[in-house]
Amino acid sequence: MIQRYAQEHNFTPNIIAKDLRNTKIKPKKIIAIILPEVVHYYFATVLDGVEEEARRRGYKVFVGQSHECYEEEVELCRSFDEIRVSGIIVSLAKDTKNYDHFLELQKKGIPLVFYDRICHGINASRVVVDDYNGAFNAVEYLVKTGCKRIAFYGSPMHMEISKNRFNGYKDALLKYGLKYDSNLTRICDNREDAEKITPELLALEERPDAFFAINDDTAIGILRAVKKKGLKVPKDISIFGFSDGFRSRASDPQLTSVNQRGQEVGREAADILIKEIEGILPAEKVNKRIVMTKLVIRETTK
C-alpha cells in the first residue's frame, strides 16, 4: 500500500535525508543552478554572482551543466528534486521546447527562477538583460560610424534572447532608413560555424560592411574569417559582439562588445529565489528583473 501510494503521488526519496537519518547534523540550505555551459564566459559570471549572493545569505549552491541538451536538463531537474534543493535557477538548453520537467517541479512547490534563456511556457520568475536595447544600441553605433550593410548572426529563433536581439537589430536599421536584407541574416551562434559561413557573405556582390553577432565567440569566428580574406578590421569591416568576455580583450584586434553584466544577473536571480524560498516574495507571483547592458567600444569598430 505504501509503495502504491508513493508511485501515485510521484514520491522520490530524499537522498540527503537518508544520509542524515542517523546523525545529528542539520541539512544545510541549498539552492541549485543549471548552466548550459560553464565554459561560456557569460554563464560563468552568472554562476559567480549566484554563489556570491547565496554565500552572503547562508546558502550552498549545487551546480549542473545541461551541455545544451534537453535530456540532460531533465535529468538535472530530477536529481535536484531527489536531493530536495530549496529552489533552482536555470537557463534553458538550446533545444528545450518541452517544459513538463519544470511544471513538475512547480507542482512539488520548488521555486524556479529563469535567467537569460527564459521559459514563457510556465509562470516563473525571471532575470534577463535588456537584449533588445543592447542589440539596438550596438547596431545604432555601427550605423553612426558609417556602416550601411550590417549582417546579423543569431541563435535559433524559438529562443527569446535571439528574437529580442534580432528585433533590436531590425528596428535600429529601420530608425536610420536602412533596408533589412534577409541575405545578411544567418542562424549562427558559435565560432566554428561563423568561420565557415562568413566567406559566403563576403563573396556577395554587395558584401556586408559590418557584422553584429549574438555572442563574442561568434564574433571572433567572423573576425578570423574576415582576416583570412585579407580584409582590414575595422577599415573594411566592423564587428560587434555580445557578452564582453575575456576573449573580447584577447582577440587581435580587441573586440567591441555589449557587456551583459552576468554577475549582476546572478546576484538578482539568487536574491529573487532566496526571497521566494523564505516567503519574503510570494512564490505564486512572477517576479521580473531586467539588468541593463552597456556598450564597450574597442578596436573592431570605428
mmCIF file of C-alpha atoms in Angstrom:
data_model
loop_
_atom_site.group_PDB
_atom_site.id
_atom_site.type_symbol
_atom_site.label_atom_id
_atom_site.label_comp_id
_atom_site.label_asym_id
_atom_site.label_seq_id
_atom_site.Cartn_x
_atom_site.Cartn_y
_atom_site.Cartn_z
ATOM 1 C CA MET A 1 0.000 0.000 0.000
ATOM 2 C CA ILE A 2 2.800 2.373 0.866
ATOM 3 C CA GLN A 3 4.663 1.644 -2.369
ATOM 4 C CA ARG A 4 1.489 2.139 -4.419
ATOM 5 C CA TYR A 5 0.710 5.432 -2.669
ATOM 6 C CA ALA A 6 4.284 6.648 -3.289
ATOM 7 C CA GLN A 7 4.025 5.857 -7.001
ATOM 8 C CA GLU A 8 0.620 7.523 -7.348
ATOM 9 C CA HIS A 9 1.948 10.720 -5.734
ATOM 10 C CA ASN A 10 5.308 10.783 -7.572
ATOM 11 C CA PHE A 11 7.273 10.369 -4.346
ATOM 12 C CA THR A 12 11.049 10.303 -4.665
ATOM 13 C CA PRO A 13 13.400 9.542 -1.767
ATOM 14 C CA ASN A 14 15.289 12.415 -0.160
ATOM 15 C CA ILE A 15 18.925 11.373 -0.537
ATOM 16 C CA ILE A 16 20.184 13.969 1.947
ATOM 17 C CA ALA A 17 17.559 12.920 4.498
ATOM 18 C CA LYS A 18 18.587 9.259 4.129
ATOM 19 C CA ASP A 19 22.231 10.137 4.721
ATOM 20 C CA LEU A 20 21.372 12.211 7.790
ATOM 21 C CA ARG A 21 18.761 9.844 9.222
ATOM 22 C CA ASN A 22 21.044 8.506 11.937
ATOM 23 C CA THR A 23 23.030 11.679 12.585
ATOM 24 C CA LYS A 24 22.514 14.897 14.488
ATOM 25 C CA ILE A 25 23.708 17.038 11.582
ATOM 26 C CA LYS A 26 21.128 19.508 10.292
ATOM 27 C CA PRO A 27 20.646 19.720 6.499
ATOM 28 C CA LYS A 28 22.005 22.964 5.080
ATOM 29 C CA LYS A 29 20.069 25.462 2.976
ATOM 30 C CA ILE A 30 20.752 24.542 -0.637
ATOM 31 C CA ILE A 31 19.854 26.058 -3.996
ATOM 32 C CA ALA A 32 20.819 24.765 -7.443
ATOM 33 C CA ILE A 33 21.745 26.380 -10.732
ATOM 34 C CA ILE A 34 21.612 24.825 -14.198
ATOM 35 C CA LEU A 35 24.084 26.253 -16.718
ATOM 36 C CA PRO A 36 24.003 25.463 -20.448
ATOM 37 C CA GLU A 37 27.823 25.562 -20.481
ATOM 38 C CA VAL A 38 30.115 26.512 -17.623
ATOM 39 C CA VAL A 39 32.981 27.222 -20.066
ATOM 40 C CA HIS A 40 30.943 30.055 -21.581
ATOM 41 C CA TYR A 41 32.181 33.322 -20.054
ATOM 42 C CA TYR A 42 28.718 34.783 -19.527
ATOM 43 C CA PHE A 43 27.346 31.722 -17.744
ATOM 44 C CA ALA A 44 30.481 31.524 -15.608
ATOM 45 C CA THR A 45 29.955 35.118 -14.462
ATOM 46 C CA VAL A 46 26.282 34.400 -13.703
ATOM 47 C CA LEU A 47 27.397 31.474 -11.537
ATOM 48 C CA ASP A 48 29.872 33.733 -9.771
ATOM 49 C CA GLY A 49 27.077 36.191 -8.961
ATOM 50 C CA VAL A 50 24.752 33.424 -7.727
ATOM 51 C CA GLU A 51 27.432 31.947 -5.458
ATOM 52 C CA GLU A 52 28.333 35.366 -4.077
ATOM 53 C CA GLU A 53 24.749 36.209 -3.134
ATOM 54 C CA ALA A 54 23.959 32.710 -1.860
ATOM 55 C CA ARG A 55 27.051 32.640 0.348
ATOM 56 C CA ARG A 56 26.129 36.022 1.799
ATOM 57 C CA ARG A 57 22.677 34.678 2.692
ATOM 58 C CA GLY A 58 23.880 31.383 4.186
ATOM 59 C CA TYR A 59 23.022 29.091 1.242
ATOM 60 C CA LYS A 60 25.082 26.452 -0.519
ATOM 61 C CA VAL A 61 24.951 26.120 -4.320
ATOM 62 C CA PHE A 62 24.787 22.898 -6.314
ATOM 63 C CA VAL A 63 25.830 23.337 -9.962
ATOM 64 C CA GLY A 64 24.802 21.311 -13.009
ATOM 65 C CA GLN A 65 25.534 21.667 -16.749
ATOM 66 C CA SER A 66 22.957 20.736 -19.363
ATOM 67 C CA HIS A 67 25.610 20.884 -22.114
ATOM 68 C CA GLU A 68 22.855 22.425 -24.289
ATOM 69 C CA CYS A 69 20.965 19.116 -24.148
ATOM 70 C CA TYR A 70 17.269 18.830 -23.237
ATOM 71 C CA GLU A 71 17.639 15.270 -21.893
ATOM 72 C CA GLU A 72 20.484 16.290 -19.574
ATOM 73 C CA GLU A 73 18.433 19.271 -18.388
ATOM 74 C CA VAL A 74 15.536 16.947 -17.497
ATOM 75 C CA GLU A 75 17.905 14.615 -15.627
ATOM 76 C CA LEU A 76 19.388 17.515 -13.662
ATOM 77 C CA CYS A 77 15.906 18.620 -12.605
ATOM 78 C CA ARG A 78 15.155 15.082 -11.447
ATOM 79 C CA SER A 79 18.435 14.876 -9.496
ATOM 80 C CA PHE A 80 17.942 18.242 -7.819
ATOM 81 C CA ASP A 81 14.415 17.198 -6.874
ATOM 82 C CA GLU A 82 15.749 13.987 -5.306
ATOM 83 C CA ILE A 83 18.186 15.839 -3.070
ATOM 84 C CA ARG A 84 15.457 18.308 -2.130
ATOM 85 C CA VAL A 85 17.100 21.570 -3.068
ATOM 86 C CA SER A 86 15.213 24.610 -1.824
ATOM 87 C CA GLY A 87 14.938 26.121 -5.332
ATOM 88 C CA ILE A 88 16.508 26.132 -8.787
ATOM 89 C CA ILE A 89 17.958 28.851 -11.042
ATOM 90 C CA VAL A 90 18.057 27.806 -14.691
ATOM 91 C CA SER A 91 18.834 28.929 -18.244
ATOM 92 C CA LEU A 92 17.250 26.729 -20.911
ATOM 93 C CA ALA A 93 19.272 24.436 -23.155
ATOM 94 C CA LYS A 94 19.129 25.444 -26.823
ATOM 95 C CA ASP A 95 16.925 22.503 -27.822
ATOM 96 C CA THR A 96 14.452 22.712 -24.917
ATOM 97 C CA LYS A 97 10.919 23.128 -26.246
ATOM 98 C CA ASN A 98 9.034 20.921 -23.784
ATOM 99 C CA TYR A 99 8.663 22.293 -20.257
ATOM 100 C CA ASP A 100 6.994 19.387 -18.438
ATOM 101 C CA HIS A 101 10.014 18.858 -16.168
ATOM 102 C CA PHE A 102 9.707 22.423 -14.894
ATOM 103 C CA LEU A 103 5.953 22.140 -14.426
ATOM 104 C CA GLU A 104 6.541 19.012 -12.337
ATOM 105 C CA LEU A 105 8.949 20.894 -10.081
ATOM 106 C CA GLN A 106 6.403 23.679 -9.624
ATOM 107 C CA LYS A 107 3.712 21.149 -8.700
ATOM 108 C CA LYS A 108 6.037 19.962 -5.927
ATOM 109 C CA GLY A 109 6.420 23.523 -4.650
ATOM 110 C CA ILE A 110 10.039 24.004 -5.751
ATOM 111 C CA PRO A 111 10.601 27.686 -6.685
ATOM 112 C CA LEU A 112 12.161 28.364 -10.101
ATOM 113 C CA VAL A 113 13.944 31.442 -11.404
ATOM 114 C CA PHE A 114 14.926 31.596 -15.081
ATOM 115 C CA TYR A 115 17.777 33.752 -16.373
ATOM 116 C CA ASP A 116 18.983 34.681 -19.859
ATOM 117 C CA ARG A 117 17.038 31.998 -21.780
ATOM 118 C CA ILE A 118 13.678 32.228 -20.105
ATOM 119 C CA CYS A 119 10.637 29.974 -20.366
ATOM 120 C CA HIS A 120 7.372 31.586 -21.454
ATOM 121 C CA GLY A 121 5.534 28.273 -21.235
ATOM 122 C CA ILE A 122 5.143 28.498 -17.455
ATOM 123 C CA ASN A 123 4.671 31.222 -14.861
ATOM 124 C CA ALA A 124 8.016 31.572 -13.130
ATOM 125 C CA SER A 125 10.225 34.421 -12.003
ATOM 126 C CA ARG A 126 12.986 35.600 -14.322
ATOM 127 C CA VAL A 127 16.030 37.824 -14.671
ATOM 128 C CA VAL A 128 17.083 38.995 -18.129
ATOM 129 C CA VAL A 129 19.361 41.580 -19.650
ATOM 130 C CA ASP A 130 17.796 44.172 -21.937
ATOM 131 C CA ASP A 131 18.672 42.182 -25.061
ATOM 132 C CA TYR A 132 16.570 44.363 -27.332
ATOM 133 C CA ASN A 133 18.213 47.639 -26.298
ATOM 134 C CA GLY A 134 21.663 46.061 -26.211
ATOM 135 C CA ALA A 135 21.298 44.992 -29.845
ATOM 136 C CA PHE A 136 19.593 48.232 -30.892
ATOM 137 C CA ASN A 137 22.356 50.369 -29.367
ATOM 138 C CA ALA A 138 25.096 48.233 -30.929
ATOM 139 C CA VAL A 139 23.610 48.442 -34.427
ATOM 140 C CA GLU A 140 22.876 52.136 -33.973
ATOM 141 C CA TYR A 141 26.557 52.660 -33.146
ATOM 142 C CA LEU A 142 27.568 50.793 -36.312
ATOM 143 C CA VAL A 143 25.227 52.962 -38.406
ATOM 144 C CA LYS A 144 26.519 56.173 -36.836
ATOM 145 C CA THR A 145 30.088 55.160 -37.680
ATOM 146 C CA GLY A 146 29.182 54.828 -41.360
ATOM 147 C CA CYS A 147 28.087 51.193 -41.775
ATOM 148 C CA LYS A 148 25.152 50.588 -44.129
ATOM 149 C CA ARG A 149 25.086 46.832 -44.805
ATOM 150 C CA ILE A 150 25.062 45.188 -41.396
ATOM 151 C CA ALA A 151 24.809 41.398 -41.129
ATOM 152 C CA PHE A 152 23.165 39.609 -38.189
ATOM 153 C CA TYR A 153 24.257 36.233 -36.781
ATOM 154 C CA GLY A 154 21.799 34.828 -34.234
ATOM 155 C CA SER A 155 20.679 31.742 -32.330
ATOM 156 C CA PRO A 156 17.578 29.708 -33.292
ATOM 157 C CA MET A 157 14.536 31.990 -33.288
ATOM 158 C CA HIS A 158 12.497 29.935 -30.819
ATOM 159 C CA MET A 159 14.799 31.383 -28.156
ATOM 160 C CA GLU A 160 13.619 34.634 -26.604
ATOM 161 C CA ILE A 161 17.072 36.229 -26.475
ATOM 162 C CA SER A 162 17.557 35.671 -30.197
ATOM 163 C CA LYS A 163 14.162 37.168 -31.053
ATOM 164 C CA ASN A 164 14.816 40.209 -28.859
ATOM 165 C CA ARG A 165 18.282 40.860 -30.282
ATOM 166 C CA PHE A 166 17.046 40.329 -33.837
ATOM 167 C CA ASN A 167 14.207 42.820 -33.265
ATOM 168 C CA GLY A 168 16.668 45.336 -31.831
ATOM 169 C CA TYR A 169 18.851 44.871 -34.916
ATOM 170 C CA LYS A 170 15.947 45.350 -37.341
ATOM 171 C CA ASP A 171 14.497 48.361 -35.515
ATOM 172 C CA ALA A 172 17.861 50.135 -35.486
ATOM 173 C CA LEU A 173 18.074 49.682 -39.264
ATOM 174 C CA LEU A 174 14.519 50.972 -39.610
ATOM 175 C CA LYS A 175 15.217 54.045 -37.484
ATOM 176 C CA TYR A 176 18.001 55.119 -39.835
ATOM 177 C CA GLY A 177 16.235 54.249 -43.075
ATOM 178 C CA LEU A 178 18.327 51.185 -43.892
ATOM 179 C CA LYS A 179 16.516 48.353 -45.636
ATOM 180 C CA TYR A 180 16.514 44.955 -43.950
ATOM 181 C CA ASP A 181 18.128 42.345 -46.217
ATOM 182 C CA SER A 182 17.418 38.693 -45.312
ATOM 183 C CA ASN A 183 20.543 37.682 -47.256
ATOM 184 C CA LEU A 184 22.584 39.217 -44.443
ATOM 185 C CA THR A 185 20.915 37.169 -41.680
ATOM 186 C CA ARG A 186 22.182 33.759 -40.539
ATOM 187 C CA ILE A 187 21.408 31.315 -37.739
ATOM 188 C CA CYS A 188 24.925 31.029 -36.402
ATOM 189 C CA ASP A 189 25.972 31.211 -32.753
ATOM 190 C CA ASN A 190 29.439 29.675 -32.489
ATOM 191 C CA ARG A 191 32.954 30.338 -33.771
ATOM 192 C CA GLU A 192 33.291 27.239 -35.967
ATOM 193 C CA ASP A 193 30.103 27.912 -37.937
ATOM 194 C CA ALA A 194 30.930 31.608 -38.223
ATOM 195 C CA GLU A 195 34.279 30.784 -39.851
ATOM 196 C CA LYS A 196 32.504 28.560 -42.391
ATOM 197 C CA ILE A 197 29.567 30.867 -43.168
ATOM 198 C CA THR A 198 31.226 34.292 -43.259
ATOM 199 C CA PRO A 199 33.157 33.766 -46.536
ATOM 200 C CA GLU A 200 29.774 33.266 -48.272
ATOM 201 C CA LEU A 201 28.644 36.735 -47.214
ATOM 202 C CA LEU A 202 31.988 38.295 -48.040
ATOM 203 C CA ALA A 203 31.639 36.879 -51.570
ATOM 204 C CA LEU A 204 28.339 38.712 -52.183
ATOM 205 C CA GLU A 205 28.377 41.383 -54.865
ATOM 206 C CA GLU A 206 27.291 43.835 -52.173
ATOM 207 C CA ARG A 207 29.113 42.412 -49.204
ATOM 208 C CA PRO A 208 28.432 43.479 -45.602
ATOM 209 C CA ASP A 209 30.461 46.331 -44.183
ATOM 210 C CA ALA A 210 29.647 45.260 -40.601
ATOM 211 C CA PHE A 211 28.567 42.230 -38.554
ATOM 212 C CA PHE A 212 26.540 42.113 -35.350
ATOM 213 C CA ALA A 213 26.868 38.725 -33.613
ATOM 214 C CA ILE A 214 24.741 37.091 -30.917
ATOM 215 C CA ASN A 215 27.849 36.428 -28.792
ATOM 216 C CA ASP A 216 31.588 37.066 -28.660
ATOM 217 C CA ASP A 217 32.533 33.542 -29.727
ATOM 218 C CA THR A 218 30.631 34.005 -32.985
ATOM 219 C CA ALA A 219 32.088 37.477 -33.480
ATOM 220 C CA ILE A 220 35.623 36.088 -33.133
ATOM 221 C CA GLY A 221 34.818 33.468 -35.770
ATOM 222 C CA ILE A 222 33.716 36.294 -38.068
ATOM 223 C CA LEU A 223 36.913 38.189 -37.281
ATOM 224 C CA ARG A 224 39.086 35.180 -38.197
ATOM 225 C CA ALA A 225 37.227 34.684 -41.493
ATOM 226 C CA VAL A 226 37.481 38.367 -42.410
ATOM 227 C CA LYS A 227 41.213 38.441 -41.710
ATOM 228 C CA LYS A 228 41.774 35.279 -43.787
ATOM 229 C CA LYS A 229 40.193 37.098 -46.729
ATOM 230 C CA GLY A 230 42.772 39.849 -46.362
ATOM 231 C CA LEU A 231 40.239 42.486 -45.299
ATOM 232 C CA LYS A 232 41.046 45.075 -42.644
ATOM 233 C CA VAL A 233 39.092 45.435 -39.391
ATOM 234 C CA PRO A 234 37.573 47.937 -38.869
ATOM 235 C CA LYS A 235 38.661 49.807 -42.032
ATOM 236 C CA ASP A 236 36.818 47.406 -44.376
ATOM 237 C CA ILE A 237 34.572 45.506 -41.932
ATOM 238 C CA SER A 238 33.317 46.437 -38.466
ATOM 239 C CA ILE A 239 32.431 43.674 -35.975
ATOM 240 C CA PHE A 240 30.277 43.889 -32.824
ATOM 241 C CA GLY A 241 29.943 41.032 -30.316
ATOM 242 C CA PHE A 242 27.697 40.418 -27.326
ATOM 243 C CA SER A 243 28.932 39.276 -23.869
ATOM 244 C CA ASP A 244 32.200 41.191 -23.334
ATOM 245 C CA GLY A 245 34.119 38.194 -22.069
ATOM 246 C CA PHE A 246 37.854 37.564 -21.746
ATOM 247 C CA ARG A 247 38.109 36.628 -25.421
ATOM 248 C CA SER A 248 36.963 40.072 -26.482
ATOM 249 C CA ARG A 249 40.073 41.532 -24.860
ATOM 250 C CA ALA A 250 42.380 38.741 -26.045
ATOM 251 C CA SER A 251 41.436 38.933 -29.740
ATOM 252 C CA ASP A 252 43.506 40.889 -32.246
ATOM 253 C CA PRO A 253 42.189 43.484 -32.762
ATOM 254 C CA GLN A 254 40.281 43.666 -29.483
ATOM 255 C CA LEU A 255 36.567 43.061 -29.924
ATOM 256 C CA THR A 256 33.869 45.704 -29.464
ATOM 257 C CA SER A 257 31.046 44.094 -27.499
ATOM 258 C CA VAL A 258 27.866 44.507 -25.441
ATOM 259 C CA ASN A 259 28.521 43.903 -21.744
ATOM 260 C CA GLN A 260 25.788 41.643 -20.287
ATOM 261 C CA ARG A 261 26.792 42.123 -16.633
ATOM 262 C CA GLY A 262 26.499 38.432 -15.821
ATOM 263 C CA GLN A 263 27.441 38.782 -12.156
ATOM 264 C CA GLU A 264 24.571 41.194 -11.606
ATOM 265 C CA VAL A 265 22.195 38.767 -13.342
ATOM 266 C CA GLY A 266 23.365 36.007 -10.990
ATOM 267 C CA ARG A 267 23.007 38.140 -7.882
ATOM 268 C CA GLU A 268 19.490 39.227 -8.863
ATOM 269 C CA ALA A 269 18.415 35.662 -9.662
ATOM 270 C CA ALA A 270 19.710 34.361 -6.325
ATOM 271 C CA ASP A 271 18.067 37.251 -4.480
ATOM 272 C CA ILE A 272 14.653 36.504 -6.012
ATOM 273 C CA LEU A 273 14.943 32.756 -5.400
ATOM 274 C CA ILE A 274 16.009 33.069 -1.767
ATOM 275 C CA LYS A 275 13.280 35.614 -1.055
ATOM 276 C CA GLU A 276 10.710 33.230 -2.558
ATOM 277 C CA ILE A 277 12.096 30.331 -0.506
ATOM 278 C CA GLU A 278 11.927 32.390 2.698
ATOM 279 C CA GLY A 279 8.475 33.805 1.951
ATOM 280 C CA ILE A 280 9.628 37.404 1.553
ATOM 281 C CA LEU A 281 8.357 37.372 -2.039
ATOM 282 C CA PRO A 282 5.165 35.449 -2.903
ATOM 283 C CA ALA A 283 6.191 32.284 -4.779
ATOM 284 C CA GLU A 284 2.949 32.305 -6.778
ATOM 285 C CA LYS A 285 3.781 35.734 -8.243
ATOM 286 C CA VAL A 286 6.082 36.105 -11.254
ATOM 287 C CA ASN A 287 8.918 38.392 -10.205
ATOM 288 C CA LYS A 288 10.755 40.026 -13.128
ATOM 289 C CA ARG A 289 14.001 41.985 -13.166
ATOM 290 C CA ILE A 290 15.908 43.492 -16.084
ATOM 291 C CA VAL A 291 19.665 44.140 -15.974
ATOM 292 C CA MET A 292 20.808 46.944 -18.272
ATOM 293 C CA THR A 293 23.587 46.329 -20.793
ATOM 294 C CA LYS A 294 26.319 48.740 -21.882
ATOM 295 C CA LEU A 295 28.473 49.092 -24.983
ATOM 296 C CA VAL A 296 32.206 48.526 -24.665
ATOM 297 C CA ILE A 297 33.923 50.072 -27.699
ATOM 298 C CA ARG A 298 37.280 48.622 -28.674
ATOM 299 C CA GLU A 299 39.215 48.082 -31.900
ATOM 300 C CA THR A 300 36.862 46.138 -34.210
ATOM 301 C CA THR A 301 34.649 49.194 -34.793
ATOM 302 C CA LYS A 302 35.417 52.705 -35.978
#
